[in-house]
Structure formats: structure tokens, C-alpha cells
Amino acid sequence: MVVRSLSIVGLGPAGAGAAAAASRLGVKPVIYEAMEKPGLKPCGRGLPIVDGGLPVSIPRDSILRRIRGARMYVDGEFLFEMKGFLDGYIVDKTVMLEAIAVEAGGEIHYRAKYKPGSSTVRLPGGGEARVEQGVFAGGHPYYGGAKIAAVQWIMKTGPRSDPVGDMLEIHFDTELLGYAYIFPKEEGFIEVGIGGFATPRELRERLESFIHARSDLRELERVKLEGARIAIGGLDLGVVDGLVKAGEAAGFVLPLTGEGIRPSLISGYEAASALIEGGSPLEKLRSLPIARAVSMQKRILDLVAGMRVEERRILLKSLTPRAHAEIALGMFRKHVLLKELARSPRALSLLGLVTRLI
């Protein structure tokens, strides 16, 4: 059967990826987004550059900042600074996602609400549209696995008080089993947030303590408080009313870091490609390297969750910078990890751990 159009529910990263795939295969993407514009879910907006890249080009005007490394802390103690092998971008998601969809020639309907169980979308003018074949990228409300909360402040730094520059700053909290972060945003602004296994109220309290303890943060102007739920329970492949789930709805978020833009873009692209080409989209999604990365990080998260706090602290402090990056980015190249872990004072126990996991 010749596919002439592809329905896409949701214009998040997965929906944009699906639109790009449809366009490249000569199929018109028809996109239904519930909000008035795409990419409104709060997040760190980080998009790392990794081997293999992305199936779509990142629009130049959506890039807010170039990232050239990260500083890592464990329970308030400086661990190391990584430069030269942890690069990427901070992006304006709204600009990026809309540009990808427009470039794909997508027919975009905003404020179009999906009606679960009906295979229809309620259009803003009062009509309805049927969506019977396509990609479902409705985000975390349609995800069946575990989720955590995250809260963040958008803060104004001004030109002379930027505490991070072109670096990410990550503060692991072994008691929380999560981390606080400071990420660059557009020039003159930063995102200061925290996510982990706690209630939103508890996270807000921890975030206030984190900000108050920093002389370079506590006097900054606070612009906006944001919060979100993040899928960290691993893959949840399946269909919604016959539409193939992709993106966060299908669990394409790296559980250890919460990174979702890159995994979701890839999953949406591959799901749409398989649908149009007549393959099995679920088998295709399950076989992706990024799917393996999600599953591997979920196994590590489960392992670390079962450790005592002191054991978590020792583990985090034992990993080399490259090992941290290899795991955080979901690369899991065995030869790289074994080489890096052999450098650690706890080499034997770490090598045994990695051998069991990968």
C-alpha cells in the first residue's frame, strides 16, 4: 500500500523526527500538537554531539549556546572538569521543532487535542480529524513506567555574572538519587534545577537550599519557576489506538541523566521510517542503539538504587571523566569502558560490575 500522508500526534522531538523521516520518504506529515506552540515542556534543553549524530539537521537559529564540557560534583565535593569530549548545544526547542516540521513540509495543527480511545483529534475550530496510521508522540502522560519530578528556576545573570559560561555544572546528590544542575540558556540567562526521587515540594526545598548556598546564585534575578515529570523507567514500546508510540511516551529518555531530546528525535524518525517502508516499527525501535542505551541506563539505575548512600558516593567518585561521559551519553562501548575503568583504584570491582551489565 502506498502511504501518502502520515499522522503525527505531538510536535515534541519525536514528532519532529517523524515529520523529517516522512518528508525524506516522499510522504506528507500531518501533525497535531495540543499546545499553541511546540516544545513547551521545561527541561535543560541540552543536545549532545555524539558519534553517529542525529537523523535530522539542527536549525542554526535554534542554537542558543555551544557547550564544551562539564563540571561534576558529588555531595558538594568537586570531582572533575570534562573538556574536549563532551560537546553539544543548548537549543531553543520551540524554534528547533517548528523549523524541522516546516522544513519537512508538515501540515501543522496547533491546539489540536487528541481524544484517547477514539482515533480522533479535536481541532481548534470545532471539527475533528481521524488519525489511524502514524506516530504517537504525546509525551509522558502516555508513558506507563516510572517517572520522577524536576523543578528549575530560569535566572537572569547579566553579562558579567554568568557562573557557568559554556560549561554544564552537575551536582550529584547520592541521598536523593538525583542531581542539581546549572545549565546555560540564551545569553544572560541560566537554568538552575534539580531532579530526583522526591516529591516536587521536597525538590523545591532542596533547590532553594542549593541556590542559597551559592554566592554566585542567590542574588540573581529569578525569572520563572518551572516543573516537569520525566520518564525514567525504561522503554515502554507499544501503540495508542493503533498509532506507534515514540519519544517519551515510549520511554526514550536516558534514565540516569533525563536526556530526552536526542533519544526522542531518533525514535520518532525511525518509527516513521519503518511505518512508511512497510517494516515493523516496534521491532525497529527495539533494535536501535539508543534503545539499548535506555535499557542499559535503567539497569544501572536499578543497581545504584539498591546501594547504600556511601556505596553510591564511592562509585561516582571512582569513575574517570571519560567513563562518566561514556555512561551519561549512553555510548556503552565496551572497549572504552574497560580501558577507563582499569585506571580506577577500584578497578577489579568496577570491571566486574561492567562485565555483568554489558
Short mmCIF file of C-alpha atoms in Angstrom, two decimals:
data_model
loop_
_atom_site.label_atom_id
_atom_site.label_comp_id
_atom_site.label_asym_id
_atom_site.label_seq_id
_atom_site.Cartn_x
_atom_site.Cartn_y
_atom_site.Cartn_z
CA MET A 1 0.00 0.00 0.00
CA VAL A 2 1.30 3.43 -0.94
CA VAL A 3 1.47 5.78 2.04
CA ARG A 4 0.58 9.33 1.01
CA SER A 5 0.41 11.01 4.42
CA LEU A 6 1.47 10.20 7.96
CA SER A 7 -0.43 11.32 11.05
CA ILE A 8 1.75 12.52 13.92
CA VAL A 9 0.26 13.28 17.34
CA GLY A 10 2.55 15.67 19.21
CA LEU A 11 5.23 18.05 17.94
CA GLY A 12 7.88 17.29 20.51
CA PRO A 13 11.26 15.91 19.45
CA ALA A 14 9.74 12.56 18.43
CA GLY A 15 7.05 14.24 16.35
CA ALA A 16 9.62 16.44 14.63
CA GLY A 17 11.80 13.42 13.90
CA ALA A 18 8.82 11.58 12.43
CA ALA A 19 7.98 14.56 10.22
CA ALA A 20 11.54 14.69 8.89
CA ALA A 21 11.50 10.98 8.06
CA ALA A 22 8.16 11.23 6.29
CA SER A 23 9.35 14.13 4.18
CA ARG A 24 12.54 12.35 3.12
CA LEU A 25 10.48 9.36 2.03
CA GLY A 26 8.09 11.47 -0.04
CA VAL A 27 5.19 11.34 2.42
CA LYS A 28 3.31 14.36 3.75
CA PRO A 29 3.45 14.68 7.56
CA VAL A 30 0.21 15.86 9.17
CA ILE A 31 0.97 16.99 12.72
CA TYR A 32 -1.43 17.58 15.60
CA GLU A 33 0.00 19.48 18.58
CA ALA A 34 -2.12 20.08 21.67
CA MET A 35 -0.40 23.31 22.72
CA GLU A 36 -0.26 26.66 20.95
CA LYS A 37 3.38 26.03 20.04
CA PRO A 38 5.80 23.10 20.35
CA GLY A 39 8.50 22.36 22.89
CA LEU A 40 6.92 23.94 25.96
CA LYS A 41 7.83 21.17 28.42
CA PRO A 42 10.54 22.52 30.77
CA CYS A 43 13.91 20.79 30.51
CA GLY A 44 17.62 21.55 30.34
CA ARG A 45 17.44 21.84 26.52
CA GLY A 46 20.77 20.10 26.09
CA LEU A 47 21.61 18.30 22.86
CA PRO A 48 24.98 16.49 22.97
CA ILE A 49 27.12 15.79 19.93
CA VAL A 50 27.89 12.06 19.78
CA ASP A 51 29.25 9.54 17.30
CA GLY A 52 26.58 8.72 14.73
CA GLY A 53 24.93 12.10 15.13
CA LEU A 54 21.25 12.75 14.56
CA PRO A 55 18.98 11.79 11.66
CA VAL A 56 18.00 15.47 11.25
CA SER A 57 19.95 18.70 10.98
CA ILE A 58 19.66 21.13 13.87
CA PRO A 59 18.47 24.53 12.57
CA ARG A 60 21.22 27.05 13.16
CA ASP A 61 18.89 29.72 14.51
CA SER A 62 17.67 27.34 17.24
CA ILE A 63 21.13 27.03 18.82
CA LEU A 64 21.37 29.23 21.91
CA ARG A 65 24.77 28.21 23.24
CA ARG A 66 27.62 25.87 22.40
CA ILE A 67 28.58 23.51 25.23
CA ARG A 68 32.23 22.50 25.53
CA GLY A 69 32.34 20.48 28.72
CA ALA A 70 31.01 19.87 32.22
CA ARG A 71 31.99 20.26 35.84
CA MET A 72 30.98 17.42 38.13
CA TYR A 73 30.40 17.43 41.89
CA VAL A 74 29.40 14.65 44.30
CA ASP A 75 27.63 15.65 47.52
CA GLY A 76 29.14 19.12 47.36
CA GLU A 77 32.69 17.95 46.61
CA PHE A 78 34.28 18.96 43.29
CA LEU A 79 35.06 15.84 41.29
CA PHE A 80 36.49 16.96 37.96
CA GLU A 81 36.05 19.09 34.86
CA MET A 82 35.50 17.46 31.48
CA LYS A 83 36.54 19.25 28.30
CA GLY A 84 37.24 18.09 24.78
CA PHE A 85 34.96 15.06 24.70
CA LEU A 86 31.62 16.30 25.99
CA ASP A 87 30.36 18.81 23.43
CA GLY A 88 26.91 19.86 22.37
CA TYR A 89 24.34 22.63 22.22
CA ILE A 90 21.70 24.32 24.29
CA VAL A 91 18.76 24.74 21.94
CA ASP A 92 15.53 26.69 21.77
CA LYS A 93 13.19 23.73 21.49
CA THR A 94 10.26 25.71 20.16
CA VAL A 95 12.30 27.20 17.32
CA MET A 96 14.04 23.90 16.57
CA LEU A 97 10.95 21.70 16.48
CA GLU A 98 8.84 24.09 14.44
CA ALA A 99 11.68 24.67 11.96
CA ILE A 100 12.15 20.92 11.45
CA ALA A 101 8.42 20.42 10.90
CA VAL A 102 8.14 23.35 8.49
CA GLU A 103 11.23 22.21 6.57
CA ALA A 104 9.55 18.80 6.26
CA GLY A 105 6.53 20.42 4.62
CA GLY A 106 4.34 19.42 7.54
CA GLU A 107 0.69 20.36 7.78
CA ILE A 108 0.68 21.58 11.39
CA HIS A 109 -2.43 21.93 13.55
CA TYR A 110 -1.87 23.66 16.90
CA ARG A 111 -4.31 23.45 19.85
CA ALA A 112 -5.44 20.12 18.41
CA LYS A 113 -6.43 17.83 21.32
CA TYR A 114 -6.17 14.08 20.94
CA LYS A 115 -9.20 12.11 22.19
CA PRO A 116 -7.96 8.80 23.68
CA GLY A 117 -9.88 5.76 22.52
CA SER A 118 -11.45 7.48 19.54
CA SER A 119 -8.63 7.74 16.97
CA THR A 120 -9.65 11.36 16.52
CA VAL A 121 -8.22 14.79 17.22
CA ARG A 122 -10.42 17.73 18.18
CA LEU A 123 -9.40 20.70 16.04
CA PRO A 124 -9.44 24.26 17.42
CA GLY A 125 -12.19 25.34 15.02
CA GLY A 126 -14.56 22.71 16.39
CA GLY A 127 -14.11 19.95 13.82
CA GLU A 128 -12.41 16.60 14.19
CA ALA A 129 -9.75 14.70 12.24
CA ARG A 130 -9.19 10.95 12.20
CA VAL A 131 -5.70 9.63 12.91
CA GLU A 132 -5.48 5.95 12.07
CA GLN A 133 -1.93 5.38 10.86
CA GLY A 134 1.10 7.15 12.19
CA VAL A 135 3.27 8.05 15.14
CA PHE A 136 2.06 8.88 18.63
CA ALA A 137 4.38 11.35 20.37
CA GLY A 138 2.11 12.52 23.17
CA GLY A 139 4.82 12.64 25.84
CA HIS A 140 4.99 11.43 29.42
CA PRO A 141 1.20 11.37 30.13
CA TYR A 142 1.06 8.29 27.89
CA TYR A 143 4.11 6.62 29.44
CA GLY A 144 3.43 3.59 31.63
CA GLY A 145 6.73 3.39 33.51
CA ALA A 146 8.28 5.14 36.49
CA LYS A 147 8.66 8.92 36.49
CA ILE A 148 10.47 11.44 38.64
CA ALA A 149 9.89 15.14 39.13
CA ALA A 150 12.22 18.02 38.28
CA VAL A 151 11.96 21.72 39.13
CA GLN A 152 14.06 24.61 37.90
CA TRP A 153 14.40 28.37 38.01
CA ILE A 154 15.18 30.44 34.94
CA MET A 155 17.56 33.08 36.31
CA LYS A 156 18.93 36.26 34.80
CA THR A 157 22.69 36.60 35.10
CA GLY A 158 23.54 39.69 33.10
CA PRO A 159 26.73 39.84 31.02
CA ARG A 160 29.20 39.76 33.95
CA SER A 161 27.77 37.26 36.40
CA ASP A 162 27.41 34.04 34.39
CA PRO A 163 28.59 31.22 36.70
CA VAL A 164 28.92 28.52 34.01
CA GLY A 165 29.79 30.08 30.63
CA ASP A 166 29.98 27.31 28.02
CA MET A 167 30.02 24.51 30.61
CA LEU A 168 27.37 22.38 32.27
CA GLU A 169 27.55 22.10 36.05
CA ILE A 170 26.17 18.91 37.61
CA HIS A 171 25.92 18.21 41.35
CA PHE A 172 25.14 14.57 42.16
CA ASP A 173 23.19 14.04 45.38
CA THR A 174 23.65 10.43 46.48
CA GLU A 175 20.96 10.63 49.17
CA LEU A 176 18.38 11.99 46.72
CA LEU A 177 19.50 9.66 43.92
CA GLY A 178 19.40 12.60 41.55
CA TYR A 179 21.28 15.78 40.78
CA ALA A 180 21.12 19.54 40.81
CA TYR A 181 22.33 21.40 37.75
CA ILE A 182 23.24 24.76 36.31
CA PHE A 183 22.86 24.93 32.53
CA PRO A 184 23.45 27.89 30.22
CA LYS A 185 20.45 29.21 28.38
CA GLU A 186 20.46 32.10 25.93
CA GLU A 187 22.96 34.87 26.60
CA GLY A 188 22.33 36.42 30.00
CA PHE A 189 20.22 33.57 31.43
CA ILE A 190 20.78 30.21 33.10
CA GLU A 191 18.64 27.29 34.26
CA VAL A 192 19.17 26.14 37.84
CA GLY A 193 17.28 22.99 38.70
CA ILE A 194 17.11 19.66 40.46
CA GLY A 195 15.54 16.29 39.73
CA GLY A 196 15.38 13.02 41.59
CA PHE A 197 13.40 10.59 43.71
CA ALA A 198 11.48 13.07 45.85
CA THR A 199 8.21 14.97 45.79
CA PRO A 200 8.02 18.28 43.90
CA ARG A 201 7.77 20.07 47.25
CA GLU A 202 10.90 18.36 48.58
CA LEU A 203 12.75 19.13 45.36
CA ARG A 204 11.71 22.78 45.58
CA GLU A 205 13.12 22.93 49.13
CA ARG A 206 16.37 21.32 48.03
CA LEU A 207 16.62 23.71 45.11
CA GLU A 208 16.18 26.70 47.42
CA SER A 209 18.94 25.37 49.68
CA PHE A 210 21.22 24.81 46.69
CA ILE A 211 20.70 28.36 45.41
CA HIS A 212 21.04 29.96 48.84
CA ALA A 213 24.37 28.19 49.44
CA ARG A 214 25.86 29.72 46.28
CA SER A 215 27.01 33.32 46.47
CA ASP A 216 27.03 33.44 42.65
CA LEU A 217 23.36 32.40 42.50
CA ARG A 218 21.41 33.72 45.47
CA GLU A 219 21.43 37.37 44.36
CA LEU A 220 20.45 36.67 40.75
CA GLU A 221 17.05 37.74 39.47
CA ARG A 222 14.58 34.86 39.28
CA VAL A 223 12.54 34.97 36.10
CA LYS A 224 10.36 31.85 36.06
CA LEU A 225 9.83 28.67 38.09
CA GLU A 226 9.19 25.54 36.02
CA GLY A 227 8.46 21.90 36.75
CA ALA A 228 8.00 18.68 34.84
CA ARG A 229 7.67 14.91 35.13
CA ILE A 230 10.38 12.82 33.48
CA ALA A 231 10.09 9.21 32.31
CA ILE A 232 12.97 7.21 33.82
CA GLY A 233 11.55 3.67 33.87
CA GLY A 234 12.99 2.42 30.59
CA LEU A 235 11.29 1.51 27.33
CA ASP A 236 7.50 1.28 27.10
CA LEU A 237 7.02 0.35 23.46
CA GLY A 238 3.55 -0.13 22.08
CA VAL A 239 0.66 1.58 20.33
CA VAL A 240 -2.04 4.07 21.28
CA ASP A 241 -5.23 3.47 19.31
CA GLY A 242 -3.16 1.94 16.52
CA LEU A 243 -0.53 4.71 16.45
CA VAL A 244 3.05 3.69 17.21
CA LYS A 245 4.42 5.30 20.37
CA ALA A 246 7.72 7.17 20.09
CA GLY A 247 9.64 9.64 22.20
CA GLU A 248 8.93 10.00 25.91
CA ALA A 249 5.60 8.19 25.54
CA ALA A 250 7.64 5.12 24.60
CA GLY A 251 10.33 5.70 27.24
CA PHE A 252 13.00 7.19 25.01
CA VAL A 253 14.63 9.15 27.83
CA LEU A 254 18.01 8.19 29.30
CA PRO A 255 17.11 7.23 32.90
CA LEU A 256 20.36 8.29 34.57
CA THR A 257 20.52 11.78 33.09
CA GLY A 258 17.00 12.59 31.95
CA GLU A 259 18.26 13.40 28.44
CA GLY A 260 15.30 13.16 26.10
CA ILE A 261 15.66 15.39 23.04
CA ARG A 262 18.21 13.23 21.20
CA PRO A 263 16.63 9.82 22.02
CA SER A 264 13.18 11.09 21.13
CA LEU A 265 14.24 12.62 17.82
CA ILE A 266 15.85 9.34 16.81
CA SER A 267 12.89 7.21 17.89
CA GLY A 268 10.35 9.34 16.04
CA TYR A 269 12.43 9.30 12.87
CA GLU A 270 12.91 5.53 12.94
CA ALA A 271 9.29 4.75 13.83
CA ALA A 272 8.02 6.82 10.90
CA SER A 273 10.56 5.31 8.51
CA ALA A 274 9.53 1.77 9.45
CA LEU A 275 5.83 2.56 9.08
CA ILE A 276 6.26 4.11 5.65
CA GLU A 277 8.62 1.44 4.36
CA GLY A 278 6.36 -1.40 5.48
CA GLY A 279 8.55 -2.76 8.25
CA SER A 280 7.79 -3.47 11.88
CA PRO A 281 8.16 -0.19 13.78
CA LEU A 282 8.21 -1.86 17.20
CA GLU A 283 10.98 -4.25 16.18
CA LYS A 284 12.89 -1.35 14.63
CA LEU A 285 12.59 0.76 17.79
CA ARG A 286 13.63 -2.16 19.99
CA SER A 287 16.77 -2.74 17.90
CA LEU A 288 18.06 0.85 17.97
CA PRO A 289 21.38 1.62 19.70
CA ILE A 290 19.62 4.39 21.62
CA ALA A 291 17.07 1.83 22.85
CA ARG A 292 19.93 -0.27 24.17
CA ALA A 293 21.34 2.82 25.87
CA VAL A 294 18.00 3.44 27.61
CA SER A 295 17.84 -0.16 28.80
CA MET A 296 21.45 -0.15 29.99
CA GLN A 297 20.99 3.04 31.97
CA LYS A 298 17.81 1.62 33.51
CA ARG A 299 19.76 -1.43 34.70
CA ILE A 300 22.44 0.81 36.21
CA LEU A 301 19.81 3.00 37.88
CA ASP A 302 18.17 -0.05 39.43
CA LEU A 303 21.55 -1.28 40.66
CA VAL A 304 22.51 2.08 42.17
CA ALA A 305 19.07 2.48 43.78
CA GLY A 306 19.76 -0.71 45.73
CA MET A 307 23.09 0.57 47.08
CA ARG A 308 23.72 2.32 50.36
CA VAL A 309 24.39 6.05 50.08
CA GLU A 310 28.09 5.62 50.82
CA GLU A 311 28.39 2.95 48.12
CA ARG A 312 26.84 5.32 45.58
CA ARG A 313 29.29 8.03 46.59
CA ILE A 314 32.28 5.71 46.21
CA LEU A 315 31.07 4.51 42.81
CA LEU A 316 30.59 8.01 41.42
CA LYS A 317 33.98 9.16 42.70
CA SER A 318 35.72 6.07 41.29
CA LEU A 319 34.73 6.61 37.66
CA THR A 320 37.09 8.52 35.36
CA PRO A 321 35.77 11.56 33.45
CA ARG A 322 35.61 9.59 30.20
CA ALA A 323 33.78 6.73 31.89
CA HIS A 324 31.22 9.20 33.27
CA ALA A 325 30.73 10.67 29.79
CA GLU A 326 30.52 7.24 28.14
CA ILE A 327 27.76 6.16 30.51
CA ALA A 328 25.92 9.51 30.63
CA LEU A 329 25.72 9.75 26.83
CA GLY A 330 24.57 6.13 26.53
CA MET A 331 27.51 5.06 24.38
CA PHE A 332 28.46 1.95 26.38
CA ARG A 333 31.36 1.00 24.14
CA LYS A 334 32.81 -1.95 25.99
CA HIS A 335 36.42 -1.36 24.94
CA VAL A 336 36.27 2.28 26.08
CA LEU A 337 34.66 1.46 29.42
CA LEU A 338 37.04 -1.38 30.21
CA LYS A 339 40.04 0.80 29.39
CA GLU A 340 38.77 3.69 31.53
CA LEU A 341 37.68 1.57 34.47
CA ALA A 342 41.06 -0.15 34.54
CA ARG A 343 42.51 3.23 35.52
CA SER A 344 40.43 3.38 38.70
CA PRO A 345 41.73 2.44 42.18
CA ARG A 346 38.65 0.18 42.40
CA ALA A 347 39.36 -1.40 39.02
CA LEU A 348 38.58 -5.00 39.91
CA SER A 349 35.15 -4.34 41.40
CA LEU A 350 34.23 -1.84 38.66
CA LEU A 351 35.33 -4.17 35.86
CA GLY A 352 33.26 -6.95 37.38
CA LEU A 353 30.26 -4.64 37.55
CA VAL A 354 30.57 -3.55 33.92
CA THR A 355 31.08 -7.11 32.71
CA ARG A 356 27.79 -8.11 34.33
CA LEU A 357 25.94 -5.14 32.87
CA ILE A 358 27.20 -5.12 29.28
#
